[in-house]
JSON list of C-alpha atoms in Angstrom, two decimals:
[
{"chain": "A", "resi": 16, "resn": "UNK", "atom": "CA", "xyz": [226.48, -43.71, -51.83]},
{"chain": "A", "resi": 17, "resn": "UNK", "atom": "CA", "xyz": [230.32, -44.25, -50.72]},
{"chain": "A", "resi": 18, "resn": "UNK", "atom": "CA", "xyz": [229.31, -45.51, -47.23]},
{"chain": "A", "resi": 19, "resn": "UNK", "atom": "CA", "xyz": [228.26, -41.79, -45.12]},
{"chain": "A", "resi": 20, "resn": "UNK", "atom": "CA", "xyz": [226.42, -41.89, -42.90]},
{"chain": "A", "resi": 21, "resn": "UNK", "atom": "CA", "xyz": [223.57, -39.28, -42.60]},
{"chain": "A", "resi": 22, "resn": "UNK", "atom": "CA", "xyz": [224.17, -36.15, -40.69]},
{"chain": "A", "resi": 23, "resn": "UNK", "atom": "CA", "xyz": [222.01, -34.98, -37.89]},
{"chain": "A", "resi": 24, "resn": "UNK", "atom": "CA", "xyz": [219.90, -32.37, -38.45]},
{"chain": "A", "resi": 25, "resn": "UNK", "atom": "CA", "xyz": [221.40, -28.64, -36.62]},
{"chain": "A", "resi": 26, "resn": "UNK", "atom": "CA", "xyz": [217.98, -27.97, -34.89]},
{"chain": "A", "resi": 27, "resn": "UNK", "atom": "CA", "xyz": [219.29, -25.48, -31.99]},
{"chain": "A", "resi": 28, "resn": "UNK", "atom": "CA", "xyz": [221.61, -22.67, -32.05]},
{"chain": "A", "resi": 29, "resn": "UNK", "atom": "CA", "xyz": [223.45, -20.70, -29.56]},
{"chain": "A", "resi": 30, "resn": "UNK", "atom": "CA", "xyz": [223.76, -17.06, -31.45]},
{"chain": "A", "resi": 31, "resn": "UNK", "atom": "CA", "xyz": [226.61, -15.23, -31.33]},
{"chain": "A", "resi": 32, "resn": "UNK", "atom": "CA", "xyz": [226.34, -12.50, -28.37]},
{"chain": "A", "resi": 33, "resn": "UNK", "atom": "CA", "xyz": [224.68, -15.17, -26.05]},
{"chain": "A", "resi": 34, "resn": "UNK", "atom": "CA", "xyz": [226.05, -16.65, -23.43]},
{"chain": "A", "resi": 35, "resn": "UNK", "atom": "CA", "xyz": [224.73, -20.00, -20.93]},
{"chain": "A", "resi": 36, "resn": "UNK", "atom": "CA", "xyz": [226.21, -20.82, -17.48]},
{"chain": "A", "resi": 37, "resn": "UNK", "atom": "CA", "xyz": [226.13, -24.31, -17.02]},
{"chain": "A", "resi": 38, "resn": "UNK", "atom": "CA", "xyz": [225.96, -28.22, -18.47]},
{"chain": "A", "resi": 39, "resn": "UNK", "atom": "CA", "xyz": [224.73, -27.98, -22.03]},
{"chain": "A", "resi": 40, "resn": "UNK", "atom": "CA", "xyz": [222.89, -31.56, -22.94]},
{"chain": "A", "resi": 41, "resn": "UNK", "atom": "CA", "xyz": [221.75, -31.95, -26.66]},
{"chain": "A", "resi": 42, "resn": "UNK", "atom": "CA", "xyz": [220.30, -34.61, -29.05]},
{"chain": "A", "resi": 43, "resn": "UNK", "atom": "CA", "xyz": [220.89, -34.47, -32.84]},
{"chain": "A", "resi": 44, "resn": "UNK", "atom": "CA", "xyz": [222.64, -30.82, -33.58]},
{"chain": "A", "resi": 45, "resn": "UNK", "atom": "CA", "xyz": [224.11, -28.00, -32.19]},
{"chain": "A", "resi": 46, "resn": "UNK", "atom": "CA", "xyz": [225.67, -25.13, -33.25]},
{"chain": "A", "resi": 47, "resn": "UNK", "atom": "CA", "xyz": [227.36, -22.99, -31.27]},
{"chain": "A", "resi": 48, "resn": "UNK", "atom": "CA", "xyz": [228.07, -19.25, -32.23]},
{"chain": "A", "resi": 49, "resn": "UNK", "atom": "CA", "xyz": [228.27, -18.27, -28.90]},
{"chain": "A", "resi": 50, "resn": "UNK", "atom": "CA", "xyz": [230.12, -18.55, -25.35]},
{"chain": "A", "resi": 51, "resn": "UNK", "atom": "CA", "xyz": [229.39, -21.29, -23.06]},
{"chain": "A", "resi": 52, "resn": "UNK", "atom": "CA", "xyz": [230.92, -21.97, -20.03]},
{"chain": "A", "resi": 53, "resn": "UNK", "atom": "CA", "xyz": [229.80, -25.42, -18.49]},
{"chain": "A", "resi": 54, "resn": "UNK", "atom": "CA", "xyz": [230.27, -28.84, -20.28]},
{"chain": "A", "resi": 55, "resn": "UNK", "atom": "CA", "xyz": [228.48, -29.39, -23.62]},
{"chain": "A", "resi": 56, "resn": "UNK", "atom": "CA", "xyz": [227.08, -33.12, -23.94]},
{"chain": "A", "resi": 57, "resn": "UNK", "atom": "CA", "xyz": [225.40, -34.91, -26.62]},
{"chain": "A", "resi": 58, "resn": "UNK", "atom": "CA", "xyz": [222.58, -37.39, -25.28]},
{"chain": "A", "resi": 59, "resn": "UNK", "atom": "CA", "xyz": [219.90, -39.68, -26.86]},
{"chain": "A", "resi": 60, "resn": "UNK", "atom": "CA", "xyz": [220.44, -42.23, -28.97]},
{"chain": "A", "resi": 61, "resn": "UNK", "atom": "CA", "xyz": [221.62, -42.17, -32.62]},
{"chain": "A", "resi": 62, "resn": "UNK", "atom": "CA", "xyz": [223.94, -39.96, -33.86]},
{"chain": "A", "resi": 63, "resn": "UNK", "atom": "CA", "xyz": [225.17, -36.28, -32.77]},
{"chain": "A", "resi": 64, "resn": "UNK", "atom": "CA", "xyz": [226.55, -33.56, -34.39]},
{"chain": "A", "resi": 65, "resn": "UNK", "atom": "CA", "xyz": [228.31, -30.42, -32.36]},
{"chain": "A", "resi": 66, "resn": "UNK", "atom": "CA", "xyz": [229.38, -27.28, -34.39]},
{"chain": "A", "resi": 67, "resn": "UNK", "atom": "CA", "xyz": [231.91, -24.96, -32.77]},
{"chain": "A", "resi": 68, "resn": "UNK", "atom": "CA", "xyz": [231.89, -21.86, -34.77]},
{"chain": "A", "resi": 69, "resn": "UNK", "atom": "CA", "xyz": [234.78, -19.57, -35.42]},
{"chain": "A", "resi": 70, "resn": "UNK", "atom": "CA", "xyz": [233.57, -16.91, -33.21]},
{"chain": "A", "resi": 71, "resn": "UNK", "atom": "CA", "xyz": [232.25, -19.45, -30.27]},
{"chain": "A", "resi": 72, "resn": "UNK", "atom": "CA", "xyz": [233.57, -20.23, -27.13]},
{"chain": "A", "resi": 73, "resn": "UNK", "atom": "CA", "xyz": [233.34, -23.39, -24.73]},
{"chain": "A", "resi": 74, "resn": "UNK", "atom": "CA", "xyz": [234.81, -23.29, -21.17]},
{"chain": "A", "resi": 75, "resn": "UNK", "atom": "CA", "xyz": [234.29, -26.80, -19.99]},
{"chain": "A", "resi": 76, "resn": "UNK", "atom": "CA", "xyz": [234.04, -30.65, -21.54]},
{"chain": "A", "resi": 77, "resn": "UNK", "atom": "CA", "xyz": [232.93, -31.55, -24.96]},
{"chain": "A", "resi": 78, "resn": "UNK", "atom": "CA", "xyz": [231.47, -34.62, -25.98]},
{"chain": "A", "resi": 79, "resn": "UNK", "atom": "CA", "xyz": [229.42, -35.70, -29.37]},
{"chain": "A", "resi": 80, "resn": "UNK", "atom": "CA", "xyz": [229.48, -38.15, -32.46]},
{"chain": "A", "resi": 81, "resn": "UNK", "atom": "CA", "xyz": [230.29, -35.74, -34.70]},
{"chain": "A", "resi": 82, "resn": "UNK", "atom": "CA", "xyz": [232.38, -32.28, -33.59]},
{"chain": "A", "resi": 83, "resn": "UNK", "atom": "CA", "xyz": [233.50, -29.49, -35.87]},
{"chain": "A", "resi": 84, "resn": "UNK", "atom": "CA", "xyz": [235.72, -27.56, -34.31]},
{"chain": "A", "resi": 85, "resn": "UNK", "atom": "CA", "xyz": [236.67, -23.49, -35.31]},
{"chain": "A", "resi": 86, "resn": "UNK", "atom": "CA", "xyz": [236.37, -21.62, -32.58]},
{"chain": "A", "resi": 87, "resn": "UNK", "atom": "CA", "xyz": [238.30, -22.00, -29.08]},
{"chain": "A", "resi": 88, "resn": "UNK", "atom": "CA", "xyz": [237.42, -24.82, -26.41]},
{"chain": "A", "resi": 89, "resn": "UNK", "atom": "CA", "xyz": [238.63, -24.61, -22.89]},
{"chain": "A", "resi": 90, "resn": "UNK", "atom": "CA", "xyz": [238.44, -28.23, -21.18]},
{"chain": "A", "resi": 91, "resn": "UNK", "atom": "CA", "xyz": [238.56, -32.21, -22.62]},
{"chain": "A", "resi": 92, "resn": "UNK", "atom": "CA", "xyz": [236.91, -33.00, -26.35]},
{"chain": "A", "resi": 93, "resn": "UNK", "atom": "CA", "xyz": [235.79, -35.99, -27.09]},
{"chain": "A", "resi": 94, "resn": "UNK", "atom": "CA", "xyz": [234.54, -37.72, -30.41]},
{"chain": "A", "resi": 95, "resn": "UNK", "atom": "CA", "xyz": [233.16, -40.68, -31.24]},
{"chain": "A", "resi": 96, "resn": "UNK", "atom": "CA", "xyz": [232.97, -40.66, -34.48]},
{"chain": "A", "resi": 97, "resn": "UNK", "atom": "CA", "xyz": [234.78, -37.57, -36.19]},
{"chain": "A", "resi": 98, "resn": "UNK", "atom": "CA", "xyz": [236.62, -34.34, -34.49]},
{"chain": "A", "resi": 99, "resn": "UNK", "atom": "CA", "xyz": [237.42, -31.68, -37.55]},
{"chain": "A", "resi": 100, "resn": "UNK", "atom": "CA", "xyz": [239.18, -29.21, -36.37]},
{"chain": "A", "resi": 101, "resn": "UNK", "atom": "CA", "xyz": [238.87, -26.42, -38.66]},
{"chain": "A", "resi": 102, "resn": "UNK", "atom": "CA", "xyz": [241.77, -23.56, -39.29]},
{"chain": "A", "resi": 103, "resn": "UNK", "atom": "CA", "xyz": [241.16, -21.30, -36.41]},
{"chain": "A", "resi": 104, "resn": "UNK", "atom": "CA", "xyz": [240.32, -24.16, -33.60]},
{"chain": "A", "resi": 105, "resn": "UNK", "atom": "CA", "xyz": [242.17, -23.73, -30.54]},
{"chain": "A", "resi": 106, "resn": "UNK", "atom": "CA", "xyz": [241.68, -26.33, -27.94]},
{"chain": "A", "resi": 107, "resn": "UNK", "atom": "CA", "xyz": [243.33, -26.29, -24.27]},
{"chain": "A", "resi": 108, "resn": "UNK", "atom": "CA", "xyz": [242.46, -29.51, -22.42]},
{"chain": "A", "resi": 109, "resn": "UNK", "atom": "CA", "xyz": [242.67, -33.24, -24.16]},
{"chain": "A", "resi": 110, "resn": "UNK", "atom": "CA", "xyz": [241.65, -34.86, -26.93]},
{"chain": "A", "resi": 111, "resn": "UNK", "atom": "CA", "xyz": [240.02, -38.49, -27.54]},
{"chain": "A", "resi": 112, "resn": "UNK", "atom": "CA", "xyz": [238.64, -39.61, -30.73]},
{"chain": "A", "resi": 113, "resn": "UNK", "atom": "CA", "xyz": [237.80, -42.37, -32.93]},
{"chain": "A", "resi": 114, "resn": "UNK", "atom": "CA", "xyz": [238.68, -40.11, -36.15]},
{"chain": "A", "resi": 115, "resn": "UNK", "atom": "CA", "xyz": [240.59, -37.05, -36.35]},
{"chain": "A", "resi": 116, "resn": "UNK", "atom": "CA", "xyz": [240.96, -34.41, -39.17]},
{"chain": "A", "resi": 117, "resn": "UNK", "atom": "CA", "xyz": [243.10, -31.47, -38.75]},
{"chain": "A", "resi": 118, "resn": "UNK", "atom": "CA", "xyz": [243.74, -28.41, -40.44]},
{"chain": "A", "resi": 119, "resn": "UNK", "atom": "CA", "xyz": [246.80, -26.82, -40.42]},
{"chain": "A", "resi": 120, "resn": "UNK", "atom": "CA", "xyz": [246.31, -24.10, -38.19]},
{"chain": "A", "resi": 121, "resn": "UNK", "atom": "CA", "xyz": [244.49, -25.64, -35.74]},
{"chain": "A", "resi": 122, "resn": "UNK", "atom": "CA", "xyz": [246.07, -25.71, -32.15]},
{"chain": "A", "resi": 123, "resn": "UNK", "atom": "CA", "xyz": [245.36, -28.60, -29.23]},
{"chain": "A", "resi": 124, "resn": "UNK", "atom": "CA", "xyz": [247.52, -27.94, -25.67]},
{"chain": "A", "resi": 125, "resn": "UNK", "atom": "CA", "xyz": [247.49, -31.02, -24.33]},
{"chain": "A", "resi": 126, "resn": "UNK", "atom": "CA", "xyz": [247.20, -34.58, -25.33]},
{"chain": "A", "resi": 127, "resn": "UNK", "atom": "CA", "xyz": [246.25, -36.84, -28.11]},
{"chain": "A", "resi": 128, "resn": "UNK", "atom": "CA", "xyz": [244.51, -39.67, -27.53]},
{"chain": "A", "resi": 129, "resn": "UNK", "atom": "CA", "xyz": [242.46, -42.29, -30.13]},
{"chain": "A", "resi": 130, "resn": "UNK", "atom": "CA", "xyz": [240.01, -44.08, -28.68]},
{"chain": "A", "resi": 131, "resn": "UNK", "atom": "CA", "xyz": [240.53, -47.33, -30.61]},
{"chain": "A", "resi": 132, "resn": "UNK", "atom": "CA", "xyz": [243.92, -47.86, -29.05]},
{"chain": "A", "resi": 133, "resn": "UNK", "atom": "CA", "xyz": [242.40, -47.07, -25.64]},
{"chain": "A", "resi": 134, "resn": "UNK", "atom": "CA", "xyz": [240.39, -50.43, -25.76]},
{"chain": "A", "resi": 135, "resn": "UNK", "atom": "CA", "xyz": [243.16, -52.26, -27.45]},
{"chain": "A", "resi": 136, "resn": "UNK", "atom": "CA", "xyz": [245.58, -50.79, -24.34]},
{"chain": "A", "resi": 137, "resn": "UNK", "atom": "CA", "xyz": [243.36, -51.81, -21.95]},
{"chain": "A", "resi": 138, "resn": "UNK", "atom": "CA", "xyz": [242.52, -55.57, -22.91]},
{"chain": "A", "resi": 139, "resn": "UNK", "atom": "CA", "xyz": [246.85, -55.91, -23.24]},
{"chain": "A", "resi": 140, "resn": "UNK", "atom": "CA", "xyz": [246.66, -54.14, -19.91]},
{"chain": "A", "resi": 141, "resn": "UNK", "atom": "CA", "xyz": [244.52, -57.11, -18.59]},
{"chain": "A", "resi": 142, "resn": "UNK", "atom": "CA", "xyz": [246.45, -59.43, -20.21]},
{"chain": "A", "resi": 143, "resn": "UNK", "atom": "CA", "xyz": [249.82, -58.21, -19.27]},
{"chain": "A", "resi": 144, "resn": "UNK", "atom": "CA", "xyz": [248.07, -58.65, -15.65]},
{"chain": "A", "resi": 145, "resn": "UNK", "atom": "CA", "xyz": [246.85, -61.98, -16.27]},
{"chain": "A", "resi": 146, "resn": "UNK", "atom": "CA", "xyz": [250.79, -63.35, -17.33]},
{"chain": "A", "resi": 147, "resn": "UNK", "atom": "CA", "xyz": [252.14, -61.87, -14.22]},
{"chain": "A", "resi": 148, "resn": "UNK", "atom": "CA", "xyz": [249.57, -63.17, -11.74]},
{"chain": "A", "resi": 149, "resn": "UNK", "atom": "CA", "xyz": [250.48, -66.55, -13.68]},
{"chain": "A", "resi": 150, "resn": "UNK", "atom": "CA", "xyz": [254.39, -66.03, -13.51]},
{"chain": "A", "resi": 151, "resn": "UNK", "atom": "CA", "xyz": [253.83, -65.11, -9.83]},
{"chain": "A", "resi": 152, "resn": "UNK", "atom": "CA", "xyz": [251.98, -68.37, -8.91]},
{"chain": "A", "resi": 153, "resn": "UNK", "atom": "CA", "xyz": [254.41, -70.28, -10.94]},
{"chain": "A", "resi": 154, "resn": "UNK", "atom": "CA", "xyz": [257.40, -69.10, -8.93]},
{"chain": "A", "resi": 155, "resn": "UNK", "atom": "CA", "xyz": [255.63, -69.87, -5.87]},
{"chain": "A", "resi": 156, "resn": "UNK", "atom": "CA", "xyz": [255.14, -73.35, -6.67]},
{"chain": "A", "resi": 157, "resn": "UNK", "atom": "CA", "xyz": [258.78, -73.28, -7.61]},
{"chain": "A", "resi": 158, "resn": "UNK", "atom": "CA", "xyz": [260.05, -72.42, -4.18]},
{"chain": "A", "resi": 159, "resn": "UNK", "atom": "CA", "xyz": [257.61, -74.78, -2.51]},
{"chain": "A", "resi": 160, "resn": "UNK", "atom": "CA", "xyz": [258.77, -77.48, -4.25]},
{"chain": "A", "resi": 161, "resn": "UNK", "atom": "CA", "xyz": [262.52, -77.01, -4.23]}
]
């Protein structure tokens, strides 16, 4: 009605009291209530959701459409749609997302990045580039000639 887009459905669930060694790789939803140590990685097409629960922990890289945030992650997140980051997230590794909401309490050790301003960074980058391989050539000519 205002423009959301429809959530994936949570269809697996990593109880609390469990724990997984190794890459996690997921379509649609996850939630996670308990401890995984290995990267957790949405795949597939369409859009993902990953649910970090208060009592959860992650001890490697993060990446989904959709994360929710509450519980501790150890390693990079990334996002690219929306990271939440609920009252009791705690986060130790950086951060890259297309749309960030925060709640005060929530903790991130290390940095910030958006992802829109990566893109926009890069293609100035390449321009920047571009003007000095120009200015470069130009003052070449310049001392030939004179």
């Amino acid at each position: 009605m205002f423009g959301k887009k429809k959530q994936p459905p949570i269809r697996t669930l990593i109880g609390e009291g469990t724990r997984i060694e190794g890459r996690l790789s997921f379509s649609e939803g996850l939630r996670i209530d308990g401890e995984i140590s290995g990267d957790v990685v949405a795949s597939g097409e369409g859009g993902t959701m990953l649910v970090i629960s208060e009592k959860a922990k992650v001890q490697g890289k993060v990446k989904a459409g959709h994360v929710i945030i509450n519980g501790t992650v150890e390693g990079p997140v990334e996002s690219d749609e929306l990271l939440e980051l609920q009252p009791k997230a705690r986060i130790l590794g950086d951060v890259r997302y297309h749309s960030l909401e925060m709640h005060q309490g929530a903790t991130i050790q290390g940095e910030v990045h958006p992802l829109k301003s990566e893109a926009v960074a890069s293609t100035a980058s390449l321009a920047s580039t571009s003007n000095s391989a120009a200015s470069a050539n130009a003052l070449k000519l310049a001392s030939n000639n004179g």
